[in-house]
PDB file of C-alpha atoms in Angstrom:
ATOM      1  CA  SER C   1      11.712 -13.712  -0.096  1.00 55.00           C
ATOM      2  CA  TYR C   2      11.153  -9.790   2.033  1.00 55.00           C
ATOM      3  CA  ALA C   3       7.975 -12.176   2.854  1.00 58.00           C
ATOM      4  CA  THR C   4      10.293 -15.041   4.478  1.00 61.00           C
ATOM      5  CA  GLN C   5      12.727 -13.269   6.598  1.00 60.00           C
ATOM      6  CA  THR C   6       9.367 -10.882   8.139  1.00 59.00           C
ATOM      7  CA  MET C   7       8.473 -13.996   9.269  1.00 59.00           C
ATOM      8  CA  ASN C   8      11.675 -14.661  10.650  1.00 64.00           C
ATOM      9  CA  CYS C   9      12.153 -11.194  12.012  1.00 63.00           C
ATOM     10  CA  TYR C  10       8.913 -11.969  13.728  1.00 60.00           C
ATOM     11  CA  TYR C  11       9.352 -14.831  15.656  1.00 59.00           C
ATOM     12  CA  ALA C  12      13.844 -14.648  16.411  1.00 60.00           C
ATOM     13  CA  SER C  13      12.687 -11.094  18.568  1.00 59.00           C
ATOM     14  CA  ASP C  14      11.572 -11.076  22.575  1.00 64.00           C
ATOM     15  CA  PRO C  15       8.774 -12.055  22.499  1.00 60.00           C
ATOM     16  CA  GLY C  16       8.033  -8.895  26.104  1.00 68.00           C
ATOM     17  CA  SER C  17       9.782  -5.912  23.833  1.00 73.00           C
ATOM     18  CA  VAL C  18       8.315  -4.058  21.065  1.00 79.00           C
ATOM     19  CA  GLU C  19      11.127  -2.966  20.056  1.00 81.00           C
ATOM     20  CA  SER C  20      12.702  -5.661  19.410  1.00 78.00           C
ATOM     21  CA  PHE C  21       9.951  -6.440  16.744  1.00 78.00           C
ATOM     22  CA  LEU C  22      10.891  -2.968  14.968  1.00 83.00           C
ATOM     23  CA  ASP C  23      14.558  -4.139  14.628  1.00 84.00           C
ATOM     24  CA  GLY C  24      14.237  -6.573  13.196  1.00 81.00           C
ATOM     25  CA  LEU C  25      11.555  -5.430  10.428  1.00 83.00           C
ATOM     26  CA  ARG C  26      13.644  -2.847  10.156  1.00 86.00           C
ATOM     27  CA  GLN C  27      16.480  -5.241   9.338  1.00 84.00           C
ATOM     28  CA  VAL C  28      13.606  -6.490   6.380  1.00 82.00           C
ATOM     29  CA  ALA C  29      14.505  -3.045   5.498  1.00 85.00           C
ATOM     30  CA  GLU C  30      18.123  -3.431   5.415  1.00 85.00           C
ATOM     31  CA  GLU C  31      18.360  -7.187   3.545  1.00 83.00           C
ATOM     32  CA  VAL C  32      15.806  -5.527   0.575  1.00 82.00           C
ATOM     33  CA  GLN C  33      17.291  -3.135  -0.072  1.00 84.00           C
ATOM     34  CA  ALA C  34      20.792  -5.521  -0.374  1.00 84.00           C
ATOM     35  CA  SER C  35      19.014  -7.158  -2.546  1.00 83.00           C
ATOM     36  CA  VAL C  36      18.309  -4.366  -4.411  1.00 83.00           C
ATOM     37  CA  ILE C  37      21.473  -3.411  -5.304  1.00 83.00           C
ATOM     38  CA  ALA C  38      22.436  -6.593  -5.684  1.00 85.00           C
ATOM     39  CA  ARG C  39      19.924  -7.112  -8.673  1.00 84.00           C
ATOM     40  CA  GLY C  40      21.088  -4.065 -10.175  1.00 82.00           C
ATOM     41  CA  GLU C  41      24.924  -5.445 -10.400  1.00 85.00           C
ATOM     42  CA  GLN C  42      24.300  -8.467 -11.445  1.00 88.00           C
ATOM     43  CA  HIS C  43      21.880  -6.865 -14.003  1.00 87.00           C
ATOM     44  CA  PRO C  44      23.461  -4.014 -15.366  1.00 86.00           C
ATOM     45  CA  ASP C  45      20.204  -3.027 -17.407  1.00 86.00           C
ATOM     46  CA  LEU C  46      17.984  -3.150 -14.347  1.00 80.00           C
ATOM     47  CA  ALA C  47      20.875  -0.141 -12.470  1.00 78.00           C
ATOM     48  CA  GLY C  48      19.130   2.819 -11.235  1.00 78.00           C
ATOM     49  CA  LEU C  49      14.796   1.147 -10.659  1.00 79.00           C
ATOM     50  CA  ALA C  50      12.836   1.831  -7.887  1.00 83.00           C
ATOM     51  CA  THR C  51      10.051   0.089  -5.541  1.00 84.00           C
ATOM     52  CA  THR C  52       7.885   1.433  -2.667  1.00 89.00           C
ATOM     53  CA  LEU C  53       7.497  -0.998   0.600  1.00 88.00           C
ATOM     54  CA  THR C  54       4.698  -1.196   2.830  1.00 89.00           C
ATOM     55  CA  ILE C  55       4.601  -4.371   5.121  1.00 85.00           C
ATOM     56  CA  ALA C  56       1.530  -4.335   7.251  1.00 86.00           C
ATOM     57  CA  ILE C  57       2.056  -7.600   9.753  1.00 83.00           C
ATOM     58  CA  SER C  58      -0.671  -8.475  13.233  1.00 83.00           C
ATOM     59  CA  VAL C  59       0.251 -10.125  16.480  1.00 81.00           C
ATOM     60  CA  TRP C  60      -3.779  -9.621  17.477  1.00 83.00           C
ATOM     61  CA  PRO C  61      -5.031  -7.643  18.009  1.00 87.00           C
ATOM     62  CA  SER C  62      -1.772  -5.060  17.222  1.00 87.00           C
ATOM     63  CA  LEU C  63      -0.892  -4.238  13.657  1.00 89.00           C
ATOM     64  CA  TYR C  64       2.561  -2.775  13.034  1.00 88.00           C
ATOM     65  CA  LEU C  65       3.591  -0.753   9.377  1.00 91.00           C
ATOM     66  CA  LEU C  66       7.014  -0.553   8.211  1.00 90.00           C
ATOM     67  CA  HIS C  67       6.352   1.863   5.059  1.00 92.00           C
ATOM     68  CA  VAL C  68       8.933   3.320   2.591  1.00 93.00           C
ATOM     69  CA  GLY C  69       7.555   5.592  -0.708  1.00 92.00           C
ATOM     70  CA  ASP C  70       4.643   6.517  -2.202  1.00 92.00           C
ATOM     71  CA  SER C  71       1.989   3.332  -1.641  1.00 93.00           C
ATOM     72  CA  ARG C  72      -0.384   3.367   1.179  1.00 94.00           C
ATOM     73  CA  ALA C  73      -2.091   1.017   3.861  1.00 95.00           C
ATOM     74  CA  TYR C  74      -5.765   2.120   4.552  1.00 96.00           C
ATOM     75  CA  LEU C  75      -8.201   1.173   7.455  1.00 96.00           C
ATOM     76  CA  THR C  76     -11.571   1.143   7.539  1.00 96.00           C
ATOM     77  CA  ASP C  77     -14.115  -0.780  10.355  1.00 94.00           C
ATOM     78  CA  GLY C  78     -16.545   0.246   7.979  1.00 93.00           C
ATOM     79  CA  ASN C  79     -18.129   3.339   9.181  1.00 93.00           C
ATOM     80  CA  THR C  80     -15.125   5.132   8.974  1.00 94.00           C
ATOM     81  CA  ILE C  81     -11.266   4.935   7.430  1.00 96.00           C
ATOM     82  CA  GLU C  82      -8.402   6.213   7.800  1.00 95.00           C
ATOM     83  CA  GLN C  83      -4.863   6.281   5.582  1.00 94.00           C
ATOM     84  CA  LEU C  84      -2.218   4.306   8.091  1.00 94.00           C
ATOM     85  CA  THR C  85       0.586   5.807   6.232  1.00 94.00           C
ATOM     86  CA  THR C  86       2.536   8.956   5.040  1.00 93.00           C
ATOM     87  CA  ASP C  87       4.013   9.184   1.397  1.00 93.00           C
ATOM     88  CA  HIS C  88       7.828   9.192   1.453  1.00 93.00           C
ATOM     89  CA  THR C  89       7.589  12.355  -2.164  1.00 93.00           C
ATOM     90  CA  TYR C  90       8.639  15.662  -2.165  1.00 93.00           C
ATOM     91  CA  ILE C  91       5.120  17.387  -2.029  1.00 91.00           C
ATOM     92  CA  GLU C  92       3.965  15.823   1.199  1.00 92.00           C
ATOM     93  CA  ASP C  93       7.522  16.892   2.981  1.00 93.00           C
ATOM     94  CA  TYR C  94       6.767  20.291   1.064  1.00 93.00           C
ATOM     95  CA  LYS C  95       3.214  20.217   2.311  1.00 91.00           C
ATOM     96  CA  THR C  96       4.540  19.337   6.259  1.00 91.00           C
ATOM     97  CA  LYS C  97       7.102  21.859   6.237  1.00 94.00           C
ATOM     98  CA  ASN C  98       5.088  24.717   4.641  1.00 93.00           C
ATOM     99  CA  LYS C  99       1.856  24.291   6.696  1.00 87.00           C
ATOM    100  CA  GLY C 100      -0.083  22.044   3.788  1.00 86.00           C
ATOM    101  CA  VAL C 101       0.232  25.114   2.105  1.00 89.00           C
ATOM    102  CA  LEU C 102       0.840  23.369  -2.009  1.00 89.00           C
ATOM    103  CA  PRO C 103       1.448  26.075  -4.586  1.00 90.00           C
ATOM    104  CA  GLU C 104      -0.123  24.584  -8.229  1.00 89.00           C
ATOM    105  CA  GLU C 105       3.377  24.825  -9.680  1.00 92.00           C
ATOM    106  CA  ILE C 106       5.355  22.634  -7.179  1.00 90.00           C
ATOM    107  CA  LYS C 107       2.877  20.600  -7.240  1.00 87.00           C
ATOM    108  CA  GLN C 108       3.102  20.134 -11.505  1.00 87.00           C
ATOM    109  CA  LYS C 109       7.146  20.451 -11.285  1.00 90.00           C
ATOM    110  CA  TYR C 110       7.739  17.279  -8.418  1.00 89.00           C
ATOM    111  CA  SER C 111       4.538  15.274  -8.313  1.00 83.00           C
ATOM    112  CA  ASN C 112       6.555  12.476  -8.847  1.00 82.00           C
ATOM    113  CA  TYR C 113       9.724  12.979  -6.668  1.00 89.00           C
ATOM    114  CA  LEU C 114      10.178  10.399  -4.129  1.00 91.00           C
ATOM    115  CA  ILE C 115      11.705  11.030  -0.741  1.00 91.00           C
ATOM    116  CA  GLN C 116      13.242   7.084   0.164  1.00 90.00           C
ATOM    117  CA  ALA C 117      12.660   4.763  -1.997  1.00 89.00           C
ATOM    118  CA  MET C 118      13.933   0.875  -2.109  1.00 86.00           C
ATOM    119  CA  ASP C 119      16.069   2.216  -4.983  1.00 85.00           C
ATOM    120  CA  GLY C 120      19.330   0.518  -3.381  1.00 77.00           C
ATOM    121  CA  SER C 121      19.858   3.844  -0.820  1.00 79.00           C
ATOM    122  CA  LYS C 122      20.150   4.296   2.449  1.00 79.00           C
ATOM    123  CA  VAL C 123      16.822   4.670   4.476  1.00 81.00           C
ATOM    124  CA  ASN C 124      14.846   4.891   7.337  1.00 85.00           C
ATOM    125  CA  PRO C 125      11.480   4.007   7.025  1.00 89.00           C
ATOM    126  CA  ASP C 126       8.933   5.149   9.039  1.00 91.00           C
ATOM    127  CA  PHE C 127       7.035   2.262  11.381  1.00 90.00           C
ATOM    128  CA  TYR C 128       2.703   3.244  11.895  1.00 88.00           C
ATOM    129  CA  PRO C 129       1.426   4.213  13.966  1.00 85.00           C
ATOM    130  CA  GLN C 130       4.420   7.187  14.959  1.00 84.00           C
ATOM    131  CA  ASP C 131       2.181   8.517  18.467  1.00 83.00           C
ATOM    132  CA  LYS C 132       1.880   4.703  19.747  1.00 81.00           C
ATOM    133  CA  ALA C 133       3.674   1.535  19.600  1.00 76.00           C
ATOM    134  CA  ALA C 134       1.101   0.271  17.736  1.00 84.00           C
ATOM    135  CA  VAL C 135      -2.211   0.641  16.095  1.00 89.00           C
ATOM    136  CA  SER C 136      -5.398  -1.037  17.919  1.00 90.00           C
ATOM    137  CA  LEU C 137      -7.503  -2.990  15.923  1.00 92.00           C
ATOM    138  CA  LYS C 138     -11.390  -3.373  16.121  1.00 91.00           C
ATOM    139  CA  PRO C 139     -13.480  -6.893  15.981  1.00 92.00           C
ATOM    140  CA  GLU C 140     -13.538  -6.230  12.489  1.00 94.00           C
ATOM    141  CA  GLY C 141     -12.414  -4.481   9.508  1.00 95.00           C
ATOM    142  CA  ALA C 142     -10.857  -4.530   6.042  1.00 95.00           C
ATOM    143  CA  PHE C 143      -7.172  -3.158   4.941  1.00 93.00           C
ATOM    144  CA  LEU C 144      -6.906  -1.786   1.647  1.00 95.00           C
ATOM    145  CA  LEU C 145      -2.586  -1.180   0.492  1.00 94.00           C
ATOM    146  CA  CYS C 146      -2.121   0.043  -2.444  1.00 94.00           C
ATOM    147  CA  SER C 147       0.332   1.156  -5.354  1.00 92.00           C
ATOM    148  CA  ASP C 148       1.254   5.685  -6.135  1.00 91.00           C
ATOM    149  CA  GLY C 149      -0.910   4.376  -8.679  1.00 92.00           C
ATOM    150  CA  LEU C 150      -4.824   4.557  -7.014  1.00 94.00           C
ATOM    151  CA  ILE C 151      -4.128   7.888  -6.408  1.00 91.00           C
ATOM    152  CA  LEU C 152      -4.670   9.837  -9.246  1.00 88.00           C
ATOM    153  CA  ASP C 153      -4.756  13.170  -6.957  1.00 82.00           C
ATOM    154  CA  LYS C 154      -1.598  13.274  -4.533  1.00 75.00           C
ATOM    155  CA  GLU C 155      -3.258  16.397  -2.552  1.00 73.00           C
ATOM    156  CA  TYR C 156      -7.285  15.556  -2.321  1.00 77.00           C
ATOM    157  CA  THR C 157      -7.442  11.794  -2.179  1.00 77.00           C
ATOM    158  CA  ASN C 158     -11.401  10.872  -1.983  1.00 82.00           C
ATOM    159  CA  ILE C 159     -10.987   7.988   0.830  1.00 92.00           C
ATOM    160  CA  ASN C 160     -14.336   8.242   1.375  1.00 93.00           C
ATOM    161  CA  LEU C 161     -15.158   6.936  -2.488  1.00 94.00           C
ATOM    162  CA  PHE C 162     -12.257   3.905  -1.129  1.00 96.00           C
ATOM    163  CA  LYS C 163     -14.518   2.910   1.562  1.00 96.00           C
ATOM    164  CA  ASN C 164     -17.327   3.074  -0.122  1.00 96.00           C
ATOM    165  CA  TYR C 165     -16.091   0.403  -2.806  1.00 96.00           C
ATOM    166  CA  LEU C 166     -14.181  -2.152   0.094  1.00 96.00           C
ATOM    167  CA  THR C 167     -17.798  -1.808   1.931  1.00 96.00           C
ATOM    168  CA  GLY C 168     -20.311  -1.949  -0.624  1.00 96.00           C
ATOM    169  CA  THR C 169     -18.504  -4.782  -2.678  1.00 95.00           C
ATOM    170  CA  PRO C 170     -19.673  -8.347  -2.723  1.00 94.00           C
ATOM    171  CA  ASP C 171     -16.608  -9.568  -1.257  1.00 94.00           C
ATOM    172  CA  CYS C 172     -12.633  -8.582  -1.907  1.00 95.00           C
ATOM    173  CA  LYS C 173     -12.321  -9.475  -5.377  1.00 94.00           C
ATOM    174  CA  THR C 174     -14.821  -7.411  -6.850  1.00 95.00           C
ATOM    175  CA  ALA C 175     -13.318  -4.597  -4.513  1.00 95.00           C
ATOM    176  CA  ALA C 176      -9.860  -4.546  -5.446  1.00 95.00           C
ATOM    177  CA  HIS C 177     -10.320  -5.218  -9.364  1.00 94.00           C
ATOM    178  CA  GLN C 178     -13.333  -2.367  -9.217  1.00 95.00           C
ATOM    179  CA  LEU C 179     -10.949   0.100  -7.173  1.00 95.00           C
ATOM    180  CA  VAL C 180      -8.067  -0.575 -10.266  1.00 95.00           C
ATOM    181  CA  ASN C 181     -10.547   0.008 -13.075  1.00 94.00           C
ATOM    182  CA  TYR C 182     -11.753   3.461 -11.360  1.00 94.00           C
ATOM    183  CA  ALA C 183      -7.754   4.806 -11.528  1.00 94.00           C
ATOM    184  CA  TYR C 184      -7.411   3.308 -15.201  1.00 93.00           C
ATOM    185  CA  ASN C 185     -10.156   5.002 -16.841  1.00 93.00           C
ATOM    186  CA  TYR C 186      -9.847   7.921 -15.075  1.00 92.00           C
ATOM    187  CA  GLY C 187      -6.399   8.013 -16.197  1.00 91.00           C
ATOM    188  CA  SER C 188      -3.567   6.599 -14.383  1.00 91.00           C
ATOM    189  CA  THR C 189      -0.547   6.280 -16.486  1.00 86.00           C
ATOM    190  CA  ASP C 190       1.301   4.693 -13.378  1.00 87.00           C
ATOM    191  CA  ASN C 191       1.778   1.055 -12.019  1.00 87.00           C
ATOM    192  CA  LEU C 192      -1.992  -0.517 -10.463  1.00 91.00           C
ATOM    193  CA  THR C 193      -1.902  -2.616  -7.672  1.00 91.00           C
ATOM    194  CA  ALA C 194      -4.351  -3.334  -4.761  1.00 94.00           C
ATOM    195  CA  LEU C 195      -4.881  -5.857  -2.042  1.00 94.00           C
ATOM    196  CA  VAL C 196      -8.013  -5.960  -0.288  1.00 95.00           C
ATOM    197  CA  ILE C 197      -7.797  -7.626   3.066  1.00 93.00           C
ATOM    198  CA  THR C 198     -10.866  -8.152   5.753  1.00 94.00           C
ATOM    199  CA  PHE C 199     -10.755  -9.737   9.196  1.00 92.00           C
ATOM    200  CA  GLY C 200     -13.371 -10.562  11.750  1.00 90.00           C
ATOM    201  CA  SER C 201     -16.571 -10.702  11.063  1.00 88.00           C
ATOM    202  CA  PHE C 202     -16.277  -7.401   9.081  1.00 92.00           C
ATOM    203  CA  LYS C 203     -19.622  -6.692   7.313  1.00 88.00           C
ATOM    204  CA  ARG C 204     -20.625  -5.442   3.684  1.00 91.00           C
ATOM    205  CA  LYS C 205     -23.656  -2.836   2.584  1.00 89.00           C
ATOM    206  CA  PRO C 206     -23.950  -3.432  -1.077  1.00 88.00           C
ATOM    207  CA  LEU C 207     -23.827  -0.186  -2.835  1.00 91.00           C
ATOM    208  CA  ASN C 208     -25.558   1.011  -6.095  1.00 91.00           C
ATOM    209  CA  LEU C 209     -21.360   1.342  -7.049  1.00 93.00           C
ATOM    210  CA  ARG C 210     -20.758   2.327 -10.353  1.00 90.00           C
ATOM    211  CA  LYS C 211     -19.101  -0.524 -11.993  1.00 89.00           C
ATOM    212  CA  PHE C 212     -16.077   0.615 -14.445  1.00 89.00           C
ATOM    213  CA  PRO C 213     -15.274  -0.548 -17.600  1.00 88.00           C
ATOM    214  CA  ASP C 214     -12.574  -3.833 -17.071  1.00 88.00           C
ATOM    215  CA  ILE C 215      -8.771  -3.142 -17.390  1.00 81.00           C
ATOM    216  CA  SER C 216      -8.287  -5.266 -20.630  1.00 70.00           C
ATOM    217  CA  GLU C 217     -11.811  -4.380 -22.600  1.00 68.00           C
ATOM    218  CA  THR C 218     -10.241  -0.741 -22.083  1.00 56.00           C
ATOM    219  CA  GLU C 219      -7.425  -2.487 -23.096  1.00 55.00           C
ATOM    220  CA  GLU C 220      -8.222  -3.731 -26.586  1.00 49.00           C
ATOM    221  CA  LYS C 221     -10.602  -0.749 -27.432  1.00 46.00           C
ATOM    222  CA  CYS C 222      -7.508   1.822 -26.975  1.00 43.00           C
ATOM    223  CA  GLY C 223      -5.530  -0.347 -29.092  1.00 41.00           C
ATOM    224  CA  LYS C 224      -7.291  -0.863 -31.829  1.00 40.00           C
ATOM    225  CA  ALA C 225      -8.144   3.004 -32.152  1.00 37.00           C
ATOM    226  CA  ALA C 226      -4.168   3.774 -32.434  1.00 37.00           C
ATOM    227  CA  GLY C 227      -3.636   0.985 -33.714  1.00 37.00           C
ATOM    228  CA  LYS C 228      -1.473  -0.999 -31.860  1.00 37.00           C
ATOM    229  CA  GLN C 229      -1.761  -2.906 -27.984  1.00 33.00           C
ATOM    230  CA  LYS C 230      -1.905  -0.694 -24.491  1.00 36.00           C
ATOM    231  CA  LYS C 231      -0.147  -2.366 -21.620  1.00 37.00           C
ATOM    232  CA  ILE C 232       0.356  -1.141 -17.642  1.00 37.00           C
ATOM    233  CA  LYS C 233       3.017  -1.512 -15.776  1.00 41.00           C
ATOM    234  CA  PRO C 234       3.957  -4.790 -14.618  1.00 40.00           C
ATOM    235  CA  GLY C 235       5.037  -3.682 -11.531  1.00 42.00           C
ATOM    236  CA  LEU C 236       6.431  -5.026  -8.778  1.00 45.00           C
ATOM    237  CA  ARG C 237       2.486  -7.264  -7.628  1.00 45.00           C
ATOM    238  CA  VAL C 238       4.507 -10.136  -5.978  1.00 43.00           C
ATOM    239  CA  PHE C 239       6.346  -8.478  -3.141  1.00 47.00           C
ATOM    240  CA  TRP C 240       2.141  -7.550  -2.242  1.00 48.00           C
ATOM    241  CA  ILE C 241       1.363 -10.973  -2.795  1.00 47.00           C
ATOM    242  CA  LEU C 242       3.585 -12.024  -0.769  1.00 50.00           C
ATOM    243  CA  ALA C 243       1.944  -8.761   1.701  1.00 55.00           C
ATOM    244  CA  ALA C 244      -1.424 -10.466   1.875  1.00 52.00           C
ATOM    245  CA  PHE C 245      -0.253 -14.290   2.435  1.00 49.00           C
ATOM    246  CA  LEU C 246       2.558 -12.718   5.438  1.00 55.00           C
ATOM    247  CA  PHE C 247      -1.022 -10.501   6.631  1.00 55.00           C
ATOM    248  CA  VAL C 248      -3.826 -13.106   6.894  1.00 50.00           C
ATOM    249  CA  PHE C 249      -1.094 -15.899   8.174  1.00 49.00           C
ATOM    250  CA  LEU C 250      -0.502 -14.029  11.360  1.00 54.00           C
ATOM    251  CA  ILE C 251      -4.400 -13.164  12.040  1.00 52.00           C
ATOM    252  CA  LEU C 252      -5.190 -16.624  11.354  1.00 48.00           C
ATOM    253  CA  TYR C 253      -2.469 -17.239  13.948  1.00 50.00           C
ATOM    254  CA  PHE C 254      -2.525 -15.231  16.899  1.00 51.00           C
ATOM    255  CA  PHE C 255      -7.192 -16.447  16.176  1.00 49.00           C
ATOM    256  CA  ILE C 256      -6.952 -20.009  16.491  1.00 47.00           C
ATOM    257  CA  PHE C 257      -3.240 -20.571  18.789  1.00 51.00           C
ATOM    258  CA  THR C 258      -4.355 -17.369  21.387  1.00 53.00           C
TER     259      THR C 258
END
């Protein structure tokens, strides 16, 4: 699995060289691409399919991110929240080249166009942060890793809503479920995956947040009304589960043994 490969790249890299470690992560991305090609060759019905890849790995107190596609990573300290990754989309590229200006016709026509993805082609993954060696983590905080289905508007994302659910819900599971339910009930038609991870003594501040109908309840109602069951695209949740395991393992490792 790519999670195992990521672990190997950490232990095999020169402990005194950040670049050696990043080269190892880059190799992981290349191996994932090779596996996508191999799967397409073995199963012709899967040829042409693609996914995104966002790896978050912490060597406390530093955080490194490798990113390909339009999934996203967010970090909050409980007071502020920031998006750590940049979408590999035509729209984001257009905005960068045109000083943030995005005509409505461009937005409508190219809203689902990726300029990089894990699709078997050659990619140049981004590493974050791009202006320094690593993100310096505070003693406490929370991460949100999510697929693009959680982003209802790629141009104007309400990240404060994300922060409110990360900090104002009783636990990670509730935060993730409510964010997925929020996007689904507001019309998201893409894969919905959300991973919430906290570290340190992250302090939650209970808020009176809106609770959205659970996906399973909404599906049942929609299915009865339409005469058939409405289904959600399953996506590749295993990637996110493995990424969460990897991230938590490394944080615990460095808390305990360093």
